[in-house]
mmCIF file of C-alpha atoms in Angstrom:
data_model
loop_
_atom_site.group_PDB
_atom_site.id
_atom_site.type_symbol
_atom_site.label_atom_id
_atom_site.label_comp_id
_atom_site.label_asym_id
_atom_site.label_seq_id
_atom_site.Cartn_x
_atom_site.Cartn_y
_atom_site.Cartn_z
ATOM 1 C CA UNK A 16 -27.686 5.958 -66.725
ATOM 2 C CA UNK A 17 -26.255 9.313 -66.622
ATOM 3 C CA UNK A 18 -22.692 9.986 -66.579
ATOM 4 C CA UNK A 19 -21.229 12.697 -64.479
ATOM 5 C CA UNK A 20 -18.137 14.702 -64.544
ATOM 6 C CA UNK A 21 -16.434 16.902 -61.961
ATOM 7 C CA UNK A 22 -12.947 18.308 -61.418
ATOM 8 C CA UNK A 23 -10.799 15.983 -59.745
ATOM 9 C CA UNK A 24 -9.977 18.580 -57.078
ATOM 10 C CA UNK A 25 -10.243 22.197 -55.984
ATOM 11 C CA UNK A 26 -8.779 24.419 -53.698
ATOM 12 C CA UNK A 27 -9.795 27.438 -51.224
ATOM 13 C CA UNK A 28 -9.592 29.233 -48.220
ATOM 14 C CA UNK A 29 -11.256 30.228 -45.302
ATOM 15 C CA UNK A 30 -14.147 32.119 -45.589
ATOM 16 C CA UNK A 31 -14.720 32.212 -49.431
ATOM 17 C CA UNK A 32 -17.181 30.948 -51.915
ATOM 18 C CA UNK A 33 -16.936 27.885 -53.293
ATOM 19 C CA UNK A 34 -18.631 26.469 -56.140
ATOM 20 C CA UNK A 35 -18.157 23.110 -57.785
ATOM 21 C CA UNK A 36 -19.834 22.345 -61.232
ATOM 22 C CA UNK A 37 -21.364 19.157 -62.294
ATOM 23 C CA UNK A 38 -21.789 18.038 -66.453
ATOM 24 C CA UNK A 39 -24.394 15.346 -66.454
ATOM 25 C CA UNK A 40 -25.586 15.915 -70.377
ATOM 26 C CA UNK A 41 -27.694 13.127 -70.634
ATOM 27 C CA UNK A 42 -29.776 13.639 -67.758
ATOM 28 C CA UNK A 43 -33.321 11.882 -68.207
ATOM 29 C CA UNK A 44 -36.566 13.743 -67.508
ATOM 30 C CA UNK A 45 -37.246 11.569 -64.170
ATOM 31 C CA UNK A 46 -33.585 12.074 -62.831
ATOM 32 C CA UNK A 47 -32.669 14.329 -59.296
ATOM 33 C CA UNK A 48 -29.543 16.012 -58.971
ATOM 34 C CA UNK A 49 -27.813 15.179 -55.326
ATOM 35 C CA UNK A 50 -24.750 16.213 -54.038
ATOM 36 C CA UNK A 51 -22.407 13.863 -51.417
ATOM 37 C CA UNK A 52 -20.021 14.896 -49.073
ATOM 38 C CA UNK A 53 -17.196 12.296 -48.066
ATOM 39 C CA UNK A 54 -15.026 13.177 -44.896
ATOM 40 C CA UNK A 55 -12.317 10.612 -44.659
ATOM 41 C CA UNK A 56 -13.218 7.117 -43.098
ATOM 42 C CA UNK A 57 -16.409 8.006 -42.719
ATOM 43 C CA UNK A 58 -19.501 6.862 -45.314
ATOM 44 C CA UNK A 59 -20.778 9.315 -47.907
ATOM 45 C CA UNK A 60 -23.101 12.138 -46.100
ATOM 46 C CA UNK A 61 -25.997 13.714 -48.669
ATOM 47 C CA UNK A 62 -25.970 17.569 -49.052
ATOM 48 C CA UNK A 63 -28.708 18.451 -51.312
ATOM 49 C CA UNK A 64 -30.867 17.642 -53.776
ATOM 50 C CA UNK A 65 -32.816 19.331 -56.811
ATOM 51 C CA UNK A 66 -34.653 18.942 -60.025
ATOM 52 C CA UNK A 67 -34.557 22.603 -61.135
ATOM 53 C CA UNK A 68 -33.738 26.394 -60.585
ATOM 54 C CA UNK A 69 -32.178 26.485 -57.361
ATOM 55 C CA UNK A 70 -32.298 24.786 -53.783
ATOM 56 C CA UNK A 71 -30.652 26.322 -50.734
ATOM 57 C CA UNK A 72 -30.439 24.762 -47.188
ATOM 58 C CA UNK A 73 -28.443 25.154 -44.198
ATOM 59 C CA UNK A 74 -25.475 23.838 -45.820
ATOM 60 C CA UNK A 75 -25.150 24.767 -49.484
ATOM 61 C CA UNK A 76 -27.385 25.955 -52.538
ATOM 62 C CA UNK A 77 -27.442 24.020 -55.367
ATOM 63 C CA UNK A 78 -28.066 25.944 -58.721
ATOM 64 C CA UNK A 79 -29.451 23.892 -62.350
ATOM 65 C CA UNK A 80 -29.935 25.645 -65.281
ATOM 66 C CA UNK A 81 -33.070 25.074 -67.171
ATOM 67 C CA UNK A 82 -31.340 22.811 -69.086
ATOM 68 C CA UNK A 83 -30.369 20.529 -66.438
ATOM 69 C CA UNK A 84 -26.958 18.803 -68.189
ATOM 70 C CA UNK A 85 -25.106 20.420 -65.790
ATOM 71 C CA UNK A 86 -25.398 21.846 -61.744
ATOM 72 C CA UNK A 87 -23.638 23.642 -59.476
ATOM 73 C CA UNK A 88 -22.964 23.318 -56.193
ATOM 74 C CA UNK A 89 -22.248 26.495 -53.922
ATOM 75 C CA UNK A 90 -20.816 26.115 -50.469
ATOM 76 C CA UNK A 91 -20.634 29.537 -48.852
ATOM 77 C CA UNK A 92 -17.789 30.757 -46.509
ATOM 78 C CA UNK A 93 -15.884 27.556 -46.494
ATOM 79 C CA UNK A 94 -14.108 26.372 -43.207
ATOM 80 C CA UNK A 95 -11.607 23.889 -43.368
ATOM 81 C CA UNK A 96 -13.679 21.501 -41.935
ATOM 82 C CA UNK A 97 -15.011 21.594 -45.493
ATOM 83 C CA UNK A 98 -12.073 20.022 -46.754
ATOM 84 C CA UNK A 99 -14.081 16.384 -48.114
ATOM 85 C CA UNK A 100 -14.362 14.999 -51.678
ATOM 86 C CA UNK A 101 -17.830 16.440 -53.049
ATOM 87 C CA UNK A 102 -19.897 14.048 -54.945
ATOM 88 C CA UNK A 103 -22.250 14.384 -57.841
ATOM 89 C CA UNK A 104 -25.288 11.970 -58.641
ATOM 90 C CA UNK A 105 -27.771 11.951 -60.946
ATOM 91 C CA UNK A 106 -30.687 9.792 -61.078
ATOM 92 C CA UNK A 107 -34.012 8.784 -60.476
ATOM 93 C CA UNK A 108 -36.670 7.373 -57.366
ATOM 94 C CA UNK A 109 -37.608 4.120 -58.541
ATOM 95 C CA UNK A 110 -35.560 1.056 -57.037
ATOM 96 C CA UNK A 111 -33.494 0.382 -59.781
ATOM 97 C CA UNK A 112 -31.933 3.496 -58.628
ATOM 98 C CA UNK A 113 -28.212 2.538 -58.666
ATOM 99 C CA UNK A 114 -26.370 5.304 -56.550
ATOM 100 C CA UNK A 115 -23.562 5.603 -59.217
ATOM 101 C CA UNK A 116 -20.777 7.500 -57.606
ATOM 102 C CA UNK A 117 -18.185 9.243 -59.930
ATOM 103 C CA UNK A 118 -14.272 10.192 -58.994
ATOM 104 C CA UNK A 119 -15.585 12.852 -56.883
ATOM 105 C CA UNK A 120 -14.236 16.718 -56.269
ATOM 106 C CA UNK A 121 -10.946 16.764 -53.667
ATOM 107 C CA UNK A 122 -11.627 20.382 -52.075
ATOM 108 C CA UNK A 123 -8.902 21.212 -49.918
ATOM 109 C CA UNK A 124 -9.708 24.290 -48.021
ATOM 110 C CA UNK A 125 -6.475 25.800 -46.393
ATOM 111 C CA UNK A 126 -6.561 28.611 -43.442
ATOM 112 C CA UNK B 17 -29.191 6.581 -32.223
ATOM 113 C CA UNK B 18 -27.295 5.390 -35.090
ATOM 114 C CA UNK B 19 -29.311 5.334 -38.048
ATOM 115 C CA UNK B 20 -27.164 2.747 -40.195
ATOM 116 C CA UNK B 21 -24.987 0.772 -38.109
ATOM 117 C CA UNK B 22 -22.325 -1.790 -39.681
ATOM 118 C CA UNK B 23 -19.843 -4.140 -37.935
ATOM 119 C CA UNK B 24 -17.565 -4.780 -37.092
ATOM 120 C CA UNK B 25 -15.783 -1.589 -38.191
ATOM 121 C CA UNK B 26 -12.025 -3.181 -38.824
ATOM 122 C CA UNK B 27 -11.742 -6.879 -40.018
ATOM 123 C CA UNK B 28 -8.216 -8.462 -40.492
ATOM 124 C CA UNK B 29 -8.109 -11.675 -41.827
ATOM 125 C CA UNK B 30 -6.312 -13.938 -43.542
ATOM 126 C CA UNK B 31 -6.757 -15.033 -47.295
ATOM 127 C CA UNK B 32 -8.623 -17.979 -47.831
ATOM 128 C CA UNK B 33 -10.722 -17.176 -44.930
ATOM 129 C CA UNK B 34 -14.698 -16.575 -44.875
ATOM 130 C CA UNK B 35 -16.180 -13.330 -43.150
ATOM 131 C CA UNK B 36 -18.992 -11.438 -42.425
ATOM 132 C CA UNK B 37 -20.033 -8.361 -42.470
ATOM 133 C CA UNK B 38 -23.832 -7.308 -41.026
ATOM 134 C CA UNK B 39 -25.647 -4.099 -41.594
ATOM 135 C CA UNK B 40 -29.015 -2.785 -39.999
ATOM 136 C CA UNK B 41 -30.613 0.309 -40.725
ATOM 137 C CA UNK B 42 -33.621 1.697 -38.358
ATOM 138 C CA UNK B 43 -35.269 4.024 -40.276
ATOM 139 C CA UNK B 44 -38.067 2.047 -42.126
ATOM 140 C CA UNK B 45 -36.138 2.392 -45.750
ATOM 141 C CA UNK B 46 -36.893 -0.282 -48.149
ATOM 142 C CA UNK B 47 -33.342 -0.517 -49.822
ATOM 143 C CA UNK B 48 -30.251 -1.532 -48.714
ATOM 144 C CA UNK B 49 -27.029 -1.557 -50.529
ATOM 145 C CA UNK B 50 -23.470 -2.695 -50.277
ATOM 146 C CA UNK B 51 -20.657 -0.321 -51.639
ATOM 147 C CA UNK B 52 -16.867 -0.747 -51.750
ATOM 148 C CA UNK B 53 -14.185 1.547 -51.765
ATOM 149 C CA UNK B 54 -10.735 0.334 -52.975
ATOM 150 C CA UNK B 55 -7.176 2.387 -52.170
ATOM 151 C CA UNK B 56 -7.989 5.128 -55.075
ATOM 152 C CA UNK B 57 -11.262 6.218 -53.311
ATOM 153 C CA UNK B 58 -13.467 4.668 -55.955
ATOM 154 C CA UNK B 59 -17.271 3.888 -54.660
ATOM 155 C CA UNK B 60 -18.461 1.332 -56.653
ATOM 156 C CA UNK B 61 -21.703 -0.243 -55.904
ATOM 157 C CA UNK B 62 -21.968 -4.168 -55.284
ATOM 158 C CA UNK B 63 -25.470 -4.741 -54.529
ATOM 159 C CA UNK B 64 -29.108 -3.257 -54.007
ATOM 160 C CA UNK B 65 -31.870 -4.724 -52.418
ATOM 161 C CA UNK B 66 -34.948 -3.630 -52.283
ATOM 162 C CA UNK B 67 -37.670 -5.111 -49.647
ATOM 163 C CA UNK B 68 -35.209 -8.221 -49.158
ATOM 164 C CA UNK B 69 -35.111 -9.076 -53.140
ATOM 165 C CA UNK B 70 -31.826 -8.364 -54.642
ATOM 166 C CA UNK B 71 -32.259 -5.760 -57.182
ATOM 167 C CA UNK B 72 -28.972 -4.900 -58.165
ATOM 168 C CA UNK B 73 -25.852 -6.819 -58.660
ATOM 169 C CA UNK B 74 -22.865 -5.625 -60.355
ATOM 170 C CA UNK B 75 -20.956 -8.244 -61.243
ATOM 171 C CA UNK B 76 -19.636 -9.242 -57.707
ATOM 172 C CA UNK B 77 -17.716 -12.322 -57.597
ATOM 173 C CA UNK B 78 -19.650 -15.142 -56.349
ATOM 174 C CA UNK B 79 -17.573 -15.078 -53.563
ATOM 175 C CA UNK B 80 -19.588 -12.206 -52.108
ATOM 176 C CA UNK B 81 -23.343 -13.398 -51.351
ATOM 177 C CA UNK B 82 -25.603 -10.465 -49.382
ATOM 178 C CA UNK B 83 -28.683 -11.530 -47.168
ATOM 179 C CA UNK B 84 -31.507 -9.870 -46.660
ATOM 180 C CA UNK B 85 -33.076 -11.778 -43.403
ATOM 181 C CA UNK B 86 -35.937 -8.795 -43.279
ATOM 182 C CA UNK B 87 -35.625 -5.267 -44.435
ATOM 183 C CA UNK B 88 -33.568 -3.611 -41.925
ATOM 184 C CA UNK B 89 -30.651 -5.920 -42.350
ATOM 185 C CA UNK B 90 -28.286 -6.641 -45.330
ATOM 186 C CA UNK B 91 -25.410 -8.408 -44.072
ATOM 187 C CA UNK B 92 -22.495 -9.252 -46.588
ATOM 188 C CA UNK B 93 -20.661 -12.483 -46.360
ATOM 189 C CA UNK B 94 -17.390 -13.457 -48.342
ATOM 190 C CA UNK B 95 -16.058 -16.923 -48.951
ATOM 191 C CA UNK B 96 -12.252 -17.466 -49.568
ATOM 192 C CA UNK B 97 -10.728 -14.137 -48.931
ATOM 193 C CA UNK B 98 -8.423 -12.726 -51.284
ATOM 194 C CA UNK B 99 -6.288 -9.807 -51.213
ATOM 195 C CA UNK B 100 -8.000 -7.942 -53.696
ATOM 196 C CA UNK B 101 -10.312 -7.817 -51.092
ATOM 197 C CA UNK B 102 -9.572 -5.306 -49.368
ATOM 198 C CA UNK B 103 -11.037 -1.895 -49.188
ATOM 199 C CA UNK B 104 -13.736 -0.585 -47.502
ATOM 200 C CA UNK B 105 -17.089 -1.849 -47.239
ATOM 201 C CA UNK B 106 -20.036 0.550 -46.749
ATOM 202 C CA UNK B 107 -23.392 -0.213 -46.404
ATOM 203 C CA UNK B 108 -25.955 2.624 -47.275
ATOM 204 C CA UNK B 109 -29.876 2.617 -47.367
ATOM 205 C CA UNK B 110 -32.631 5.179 -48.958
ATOM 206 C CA UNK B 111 -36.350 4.979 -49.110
ATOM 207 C CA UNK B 112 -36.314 4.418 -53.120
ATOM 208 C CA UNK B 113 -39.487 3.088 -55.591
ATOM 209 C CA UNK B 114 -43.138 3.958 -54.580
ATOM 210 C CA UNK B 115 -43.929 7.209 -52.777
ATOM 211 C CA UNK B 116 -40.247 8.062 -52.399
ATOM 212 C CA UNK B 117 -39.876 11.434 -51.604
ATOM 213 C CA UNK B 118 -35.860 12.240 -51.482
ATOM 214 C CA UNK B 119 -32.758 10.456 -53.046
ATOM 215 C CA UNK B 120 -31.198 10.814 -49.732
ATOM 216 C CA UNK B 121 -29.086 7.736 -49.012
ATOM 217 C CA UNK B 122 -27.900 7.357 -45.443
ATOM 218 C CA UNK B 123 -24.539 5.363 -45.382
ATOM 219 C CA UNK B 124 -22.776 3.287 -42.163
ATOM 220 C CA UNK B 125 -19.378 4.157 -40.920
ATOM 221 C CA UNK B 126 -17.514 1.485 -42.921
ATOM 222 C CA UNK B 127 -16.147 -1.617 -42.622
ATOM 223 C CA UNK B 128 -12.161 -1.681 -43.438
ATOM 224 C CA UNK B 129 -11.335 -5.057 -44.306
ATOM 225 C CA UNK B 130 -7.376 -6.512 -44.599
ATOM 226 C CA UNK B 131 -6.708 -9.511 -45.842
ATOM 227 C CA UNK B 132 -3.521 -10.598 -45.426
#
């Protein structure tokens, strides 16, 4: 299964870019790329999800190089109601599919 | 309309003691899984079912036993309670295997559980 890593946290302010970057080198050819957001006490809320290039909803855009060992994903004009821990997953659609959750990014966002 | 509903959402109890947790999920997935999160934050998965046959099991004490009466339900029952035990319990499903479409997993609220 593919490993991921992330910075443990991150900080920001109001209104600015944010972009948190994902290393998943061993990536298989059938994986997806998705993105969790984790408010606390609540569950684990999906973002986005992509294979390739780039993938933008109302949310956030999520950028993968043509590589694909490693992602990005970019959550414009941050409120602090962004503050969460951001969560990177890698894998495939078949139902073996185990949902492996890493440490997480801590993104505090402060006004 | 709640899409993955657990209860109940606190559970304080003391050790030794057997509990329950249910789970039900309307929106026609076929898996079901069981997730804990302990004090650092950690998600680790427990279980994965997939149309009511266990799939996954990560080496879960035998203490913990899931059920799987039909595919909207996954309830998650725990024999002889022990401290260790507590954390938070979430319960998540996603429409995973044939003609899946997304990896989207929806998750439940949480259930904290203290064992004294």
């Amino acid at each position: 299964l593919a490993k991921t890593t992330q910075p443990i946290s991150m900080d920001s302010y109001e209104g600015q870019e944010v972009n948190i970057t994902c290393s998943h080198n061993n990536i298989a050819t059938n994986d997806y790329i998705t993105w969790y957001q984790q408010f606390p006490s609540q569950g684990p809320r999906f973002i986005i999800q992509g294979y390739k290039t780039k993938v933008t909803n109302e949310v956030a855009s999520l950028f993968i190089p043509a590589d694909r060992k490693s992602s990005t994903l970019s959550l414009p004009r941050v409120s602090l109601s962004d503050t969460a821990v951001y969560y990177c997953l890698v894998g495939g659609m078949d139902s073996s599919y185990k949902l492996i959750f890493g440490s997480g990014t801590r993104l505090l966002v402060r006004p | 309309d709640t899409a993955v509903s657990q209860t109940p959402k606190y559970l304080v109890t003391q050790m030794g003691n057997d509990k329950s947790i249910k789970c039900e999920q309307n929106l026609g997935h076929d898996t079901m899984y069981w997730y804990k999160q302990d004090s650092k934050k950690f998600l680790k998965i427990m279980f994965s079912y997939n149309n009511k046959e266990l799939i996954i099991n990560e080496t879960v004490p035998n203490r913990f036993s899931p059920k799987s009466p039909d595919k909207a339900h996954l309830n998650l029952h725990i024999n002889s309670l022990e401290l260790g035990d507590s954390a938070v319990y979430f319960c998540a499903s996603s429409q995973q295997g044939q003609g899946a479409q997304s990896t989207e997993a929806f998750f439940g609220q949480g259930t904290r559980l203290t064992v004294v």
